[in-house]
Backbone as JSON, one array per atom type, in Angstrom:
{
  "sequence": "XXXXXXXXXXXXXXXXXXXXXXXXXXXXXXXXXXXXXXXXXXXXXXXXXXXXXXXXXXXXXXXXXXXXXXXXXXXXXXXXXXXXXXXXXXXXXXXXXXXXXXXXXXXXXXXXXXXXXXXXXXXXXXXXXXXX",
  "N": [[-31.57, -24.0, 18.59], [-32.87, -23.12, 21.62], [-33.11, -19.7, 22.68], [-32.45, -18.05, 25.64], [-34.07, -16.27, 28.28], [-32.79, -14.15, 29.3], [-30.89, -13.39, 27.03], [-32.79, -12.84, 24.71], [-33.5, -10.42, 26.35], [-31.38, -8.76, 26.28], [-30.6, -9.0, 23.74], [-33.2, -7.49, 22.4], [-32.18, -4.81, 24.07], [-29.41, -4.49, 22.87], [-30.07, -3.67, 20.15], [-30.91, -1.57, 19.09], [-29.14, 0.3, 20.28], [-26.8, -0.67, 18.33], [-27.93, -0.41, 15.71], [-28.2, 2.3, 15.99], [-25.05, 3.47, 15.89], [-24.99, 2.15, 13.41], [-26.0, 3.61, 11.68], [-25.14, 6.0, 12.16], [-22.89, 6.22, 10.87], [-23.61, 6.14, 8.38], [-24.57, 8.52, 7.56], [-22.19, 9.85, 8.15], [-20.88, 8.89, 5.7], [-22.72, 10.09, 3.83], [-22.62, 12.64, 3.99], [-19.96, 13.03, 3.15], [-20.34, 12.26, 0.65], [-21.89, 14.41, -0.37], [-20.5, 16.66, 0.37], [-18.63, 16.21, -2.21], [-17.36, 18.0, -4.64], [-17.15, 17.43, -7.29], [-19.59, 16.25, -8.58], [-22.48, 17.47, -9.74], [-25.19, 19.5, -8.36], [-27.88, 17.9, -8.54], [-27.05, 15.59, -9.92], [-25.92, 14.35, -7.14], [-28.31, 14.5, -5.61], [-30.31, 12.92, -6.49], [-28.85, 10.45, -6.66], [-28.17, 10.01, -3.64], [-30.66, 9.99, -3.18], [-31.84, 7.59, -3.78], [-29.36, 6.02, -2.77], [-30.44, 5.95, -0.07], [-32.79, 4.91, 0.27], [-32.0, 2.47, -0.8], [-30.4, 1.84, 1.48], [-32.32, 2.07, 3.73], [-33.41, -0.32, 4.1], [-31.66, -2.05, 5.25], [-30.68, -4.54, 7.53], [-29.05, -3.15, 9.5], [-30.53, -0.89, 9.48], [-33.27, -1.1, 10.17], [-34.78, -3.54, 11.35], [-36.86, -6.69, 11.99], [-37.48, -8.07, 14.53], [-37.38, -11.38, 16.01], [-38.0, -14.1, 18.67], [-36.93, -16.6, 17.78], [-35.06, -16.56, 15.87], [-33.41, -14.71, 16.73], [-30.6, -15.75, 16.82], [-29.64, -16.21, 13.68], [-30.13, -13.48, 13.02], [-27.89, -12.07, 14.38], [-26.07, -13.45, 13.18], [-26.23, -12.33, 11.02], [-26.03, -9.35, 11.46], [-22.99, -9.53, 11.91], [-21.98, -10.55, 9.69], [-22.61, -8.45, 7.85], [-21.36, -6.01, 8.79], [-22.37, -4.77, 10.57], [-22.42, -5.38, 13.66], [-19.38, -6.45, 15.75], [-18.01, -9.57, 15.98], [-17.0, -9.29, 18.63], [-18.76, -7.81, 19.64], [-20.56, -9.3, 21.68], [-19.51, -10.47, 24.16], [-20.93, -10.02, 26.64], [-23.0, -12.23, 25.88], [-24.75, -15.04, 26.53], [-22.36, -17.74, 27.04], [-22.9, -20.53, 25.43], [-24.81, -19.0, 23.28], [-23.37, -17.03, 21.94], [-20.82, -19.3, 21.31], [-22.98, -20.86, 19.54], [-23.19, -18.81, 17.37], [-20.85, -18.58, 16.29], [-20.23, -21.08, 15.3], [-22.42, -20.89, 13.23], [-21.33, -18.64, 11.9], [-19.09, -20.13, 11.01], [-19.76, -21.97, 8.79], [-20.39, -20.32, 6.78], [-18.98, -19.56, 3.71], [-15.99, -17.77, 2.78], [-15.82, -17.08, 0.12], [-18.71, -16.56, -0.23], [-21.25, -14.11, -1.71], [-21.84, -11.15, 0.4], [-24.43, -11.26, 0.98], [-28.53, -10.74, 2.31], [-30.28, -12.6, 1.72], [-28.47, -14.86, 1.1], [-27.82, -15.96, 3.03], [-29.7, -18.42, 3.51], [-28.28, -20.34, 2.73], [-26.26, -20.74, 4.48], [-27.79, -21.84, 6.0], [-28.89, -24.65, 4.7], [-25.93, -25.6, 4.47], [-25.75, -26.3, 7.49], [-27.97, -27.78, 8.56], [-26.86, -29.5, 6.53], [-24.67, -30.96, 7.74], [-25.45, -31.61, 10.72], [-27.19, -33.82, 9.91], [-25.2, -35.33, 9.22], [-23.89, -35.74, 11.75], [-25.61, -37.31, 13.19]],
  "CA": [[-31.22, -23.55, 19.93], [-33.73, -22.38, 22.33], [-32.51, -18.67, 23.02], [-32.61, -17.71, 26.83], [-34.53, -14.92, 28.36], [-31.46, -12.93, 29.24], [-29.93, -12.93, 26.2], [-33.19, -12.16, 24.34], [-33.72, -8.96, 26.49], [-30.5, -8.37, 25.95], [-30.31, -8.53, 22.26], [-33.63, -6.17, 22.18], [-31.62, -3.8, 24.13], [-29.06, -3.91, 21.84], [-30.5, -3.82, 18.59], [-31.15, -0.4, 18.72], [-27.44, 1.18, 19.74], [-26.45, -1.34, 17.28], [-28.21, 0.45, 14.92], [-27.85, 3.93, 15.82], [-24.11, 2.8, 15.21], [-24.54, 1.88, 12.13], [-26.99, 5.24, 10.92], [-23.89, 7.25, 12.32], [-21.49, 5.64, 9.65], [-24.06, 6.01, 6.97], [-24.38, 9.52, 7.99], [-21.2, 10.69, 7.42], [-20.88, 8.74, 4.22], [-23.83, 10.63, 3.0], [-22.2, 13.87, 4.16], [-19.02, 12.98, 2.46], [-20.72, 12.27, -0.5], [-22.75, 15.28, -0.46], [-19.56, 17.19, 0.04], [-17.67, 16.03, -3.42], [-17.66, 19.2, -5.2], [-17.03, 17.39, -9.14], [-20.24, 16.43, -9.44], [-23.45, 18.35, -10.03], [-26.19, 18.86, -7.09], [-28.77, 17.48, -8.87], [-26.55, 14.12, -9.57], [-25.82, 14.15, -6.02], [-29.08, 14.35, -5.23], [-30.77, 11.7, -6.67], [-28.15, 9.2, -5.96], [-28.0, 10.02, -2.22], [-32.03, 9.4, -2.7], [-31.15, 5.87, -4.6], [-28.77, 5.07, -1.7], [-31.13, 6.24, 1.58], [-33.48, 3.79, -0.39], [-31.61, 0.96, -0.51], [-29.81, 1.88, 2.82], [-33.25, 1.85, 4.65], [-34.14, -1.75, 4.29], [-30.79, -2.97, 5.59], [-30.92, -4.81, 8.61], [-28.48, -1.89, 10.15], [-31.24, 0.56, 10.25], [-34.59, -1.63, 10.18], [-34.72, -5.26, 11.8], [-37.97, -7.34, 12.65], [-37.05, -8.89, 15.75], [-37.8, -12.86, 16.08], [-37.12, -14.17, 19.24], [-36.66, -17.62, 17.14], [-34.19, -15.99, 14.55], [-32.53, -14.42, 17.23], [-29.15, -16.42, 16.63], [-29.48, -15.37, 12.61], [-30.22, -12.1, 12.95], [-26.49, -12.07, 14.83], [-24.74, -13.93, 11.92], [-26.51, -11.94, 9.78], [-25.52, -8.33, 11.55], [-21.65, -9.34, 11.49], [-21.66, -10.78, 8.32], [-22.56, -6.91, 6.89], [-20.22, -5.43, 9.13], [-23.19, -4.14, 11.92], [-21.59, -5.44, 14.7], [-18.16, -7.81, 15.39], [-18.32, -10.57, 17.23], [-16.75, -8.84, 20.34], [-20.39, -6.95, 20.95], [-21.27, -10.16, 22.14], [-19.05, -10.47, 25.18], [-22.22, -10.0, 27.31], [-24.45, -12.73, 26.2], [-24.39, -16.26, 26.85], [-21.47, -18.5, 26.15], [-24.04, -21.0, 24.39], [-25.39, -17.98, 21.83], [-21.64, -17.31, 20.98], [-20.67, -20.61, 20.4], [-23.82, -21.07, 18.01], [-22.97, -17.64, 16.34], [-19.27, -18.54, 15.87], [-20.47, -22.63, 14.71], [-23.23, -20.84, 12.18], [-20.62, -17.86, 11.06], [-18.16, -21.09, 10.36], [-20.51, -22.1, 7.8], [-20.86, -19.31, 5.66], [-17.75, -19.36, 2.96], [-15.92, -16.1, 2.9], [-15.86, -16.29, -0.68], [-20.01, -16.19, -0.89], [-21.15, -12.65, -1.6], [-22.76, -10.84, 1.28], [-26.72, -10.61, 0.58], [-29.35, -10.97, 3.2], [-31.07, -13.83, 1.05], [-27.41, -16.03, 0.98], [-28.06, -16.85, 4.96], [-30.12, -19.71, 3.55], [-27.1, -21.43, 1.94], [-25.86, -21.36, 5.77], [-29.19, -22.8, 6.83], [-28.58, -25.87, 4.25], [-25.0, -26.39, 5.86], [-25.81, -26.69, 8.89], [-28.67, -29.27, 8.13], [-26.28, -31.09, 6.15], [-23.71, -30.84, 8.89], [-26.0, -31.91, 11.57], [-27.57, -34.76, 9.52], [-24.1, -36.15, 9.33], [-23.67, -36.02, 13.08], [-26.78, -37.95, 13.31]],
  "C": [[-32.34, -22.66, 20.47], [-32.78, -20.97, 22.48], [-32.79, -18.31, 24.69], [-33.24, -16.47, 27.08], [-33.62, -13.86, 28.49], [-31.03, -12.54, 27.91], [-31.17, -12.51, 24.75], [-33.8, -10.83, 24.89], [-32.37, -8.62, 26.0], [-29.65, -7.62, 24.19], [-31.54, -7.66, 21.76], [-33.12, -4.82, 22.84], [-30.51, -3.2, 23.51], [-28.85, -3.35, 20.82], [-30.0, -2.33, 18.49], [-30.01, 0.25, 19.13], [-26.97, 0.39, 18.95], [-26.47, -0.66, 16.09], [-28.03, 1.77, 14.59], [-26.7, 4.07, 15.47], [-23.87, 2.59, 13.73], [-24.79, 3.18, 10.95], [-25.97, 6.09, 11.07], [-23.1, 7.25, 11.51], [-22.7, 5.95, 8.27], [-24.39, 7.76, 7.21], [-23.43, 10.84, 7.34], [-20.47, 10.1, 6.04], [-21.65, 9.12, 3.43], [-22.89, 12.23, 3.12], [-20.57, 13.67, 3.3], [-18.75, 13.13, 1.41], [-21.34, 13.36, -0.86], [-21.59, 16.57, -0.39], [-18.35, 17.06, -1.18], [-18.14, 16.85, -4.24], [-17.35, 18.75, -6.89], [-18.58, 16.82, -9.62], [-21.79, 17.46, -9.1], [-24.29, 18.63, -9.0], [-27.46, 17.63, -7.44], [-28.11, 15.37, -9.21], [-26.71, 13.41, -8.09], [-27.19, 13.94, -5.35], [-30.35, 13.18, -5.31], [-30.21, 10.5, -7.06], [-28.14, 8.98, -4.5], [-29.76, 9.49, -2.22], [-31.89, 8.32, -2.98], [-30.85, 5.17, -3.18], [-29.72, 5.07, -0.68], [-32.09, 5.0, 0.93], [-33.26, 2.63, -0.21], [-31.15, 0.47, 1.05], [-31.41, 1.46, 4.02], [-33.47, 0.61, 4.95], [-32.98, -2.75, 4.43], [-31.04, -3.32, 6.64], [-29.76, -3.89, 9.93], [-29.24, -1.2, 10.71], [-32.53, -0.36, 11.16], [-34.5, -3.11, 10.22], [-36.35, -5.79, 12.41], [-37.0, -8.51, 13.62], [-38.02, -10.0, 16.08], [-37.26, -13.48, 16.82], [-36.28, -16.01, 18.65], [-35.49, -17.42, 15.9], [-33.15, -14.99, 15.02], [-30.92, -14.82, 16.78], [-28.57, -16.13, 14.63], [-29.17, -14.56, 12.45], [-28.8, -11.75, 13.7], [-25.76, -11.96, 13.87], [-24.78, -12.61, 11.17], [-26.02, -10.12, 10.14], [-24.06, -8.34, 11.38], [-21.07, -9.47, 10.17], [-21.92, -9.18, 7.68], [-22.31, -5.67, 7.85], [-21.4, -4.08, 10.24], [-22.7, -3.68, 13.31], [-20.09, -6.43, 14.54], [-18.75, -8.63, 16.37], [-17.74, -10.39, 18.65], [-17.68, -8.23, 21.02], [-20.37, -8.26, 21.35], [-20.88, -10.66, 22.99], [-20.14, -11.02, 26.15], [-22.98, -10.88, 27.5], [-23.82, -14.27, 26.61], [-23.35, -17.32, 26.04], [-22.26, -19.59, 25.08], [-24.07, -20.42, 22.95], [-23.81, -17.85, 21.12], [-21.12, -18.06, 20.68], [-21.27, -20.76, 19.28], [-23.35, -19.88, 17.19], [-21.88, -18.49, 15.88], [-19.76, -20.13, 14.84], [-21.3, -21.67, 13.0], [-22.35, -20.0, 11.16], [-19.69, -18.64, 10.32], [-18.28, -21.36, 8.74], [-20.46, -21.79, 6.4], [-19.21, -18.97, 4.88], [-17.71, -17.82, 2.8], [-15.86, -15.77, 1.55], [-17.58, -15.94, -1.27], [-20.34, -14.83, -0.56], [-22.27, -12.6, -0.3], [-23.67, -10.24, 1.03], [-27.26, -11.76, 1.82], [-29.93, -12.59, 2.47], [-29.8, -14.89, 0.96], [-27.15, -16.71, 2.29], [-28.3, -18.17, 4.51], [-29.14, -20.95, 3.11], [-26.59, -22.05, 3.41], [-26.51, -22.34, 6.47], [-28.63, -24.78, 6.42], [-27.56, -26.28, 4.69], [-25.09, -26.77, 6.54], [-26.64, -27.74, 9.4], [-28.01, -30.02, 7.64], [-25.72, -31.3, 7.24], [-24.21, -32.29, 9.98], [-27.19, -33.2, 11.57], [-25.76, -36.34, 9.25], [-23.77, -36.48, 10.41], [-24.44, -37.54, 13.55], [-26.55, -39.79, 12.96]]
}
């Protein structure tokens, strides 16, 4: 799917309250955690570094924006609970169709990792080789 110009300004103007969104929730789960008085500081402290670690290189905080991967980078924010599929009111009925067709895809019992998109990819090639 070609993506439209509207709905890729649109999804670079989102990205980023998207994100800030998501930094706010990781936020006060750091502060939550940082407030549990059983264990030690020094535990606490280099687990909360552990997590900010792993937390950084989610596509929550930190996204390379592709306007070709646009329609991914969707699946791939609801699938780990970024956005729902009601942000997307806004954009073009088209893009939400394809989201909702590609989110179909993706079995709810496969675990959610950034690298298990491609399983969706192969669906949707088989899929669309069967149409054919």
């Amino acid at each position: 799917m070609n993506i439209s110009k509207k709905d890729w300004k649109l999804f670079r103007e989102r990205l980023s309250d998207w994100q800030e969104n998501y930094m706010e929730g990781l936020v006060k789960e750091y502060v939550n955690f940082l407030n549990d008085d059983k264990k030690p500081a020094s535990d606490k402290f280099w687990e909360l570094e552990k997590r900010i670690k792993e937390d950084k290189r989610h596509p929550g905080v930190i996204m390379e924006m592709s306007k070709s991967e646009v329609i991914w980078d969707i699946v791939r924010l609801i699938r780990l609970k970024v956005i729902t599929y009601d942000d997307l009111s806004d954009f073009s009925d088209e893009l939400q169709m394809e989201v909702k067709e590609y989110l179909s895809l993706i079995h709810i019992s496969e675990p959610t990792r950034l690298g298990m998109i491609s399983y969706a990819v192969f669906c949707l090639k088989k899929k669309k080789k069967k149409k054919k």
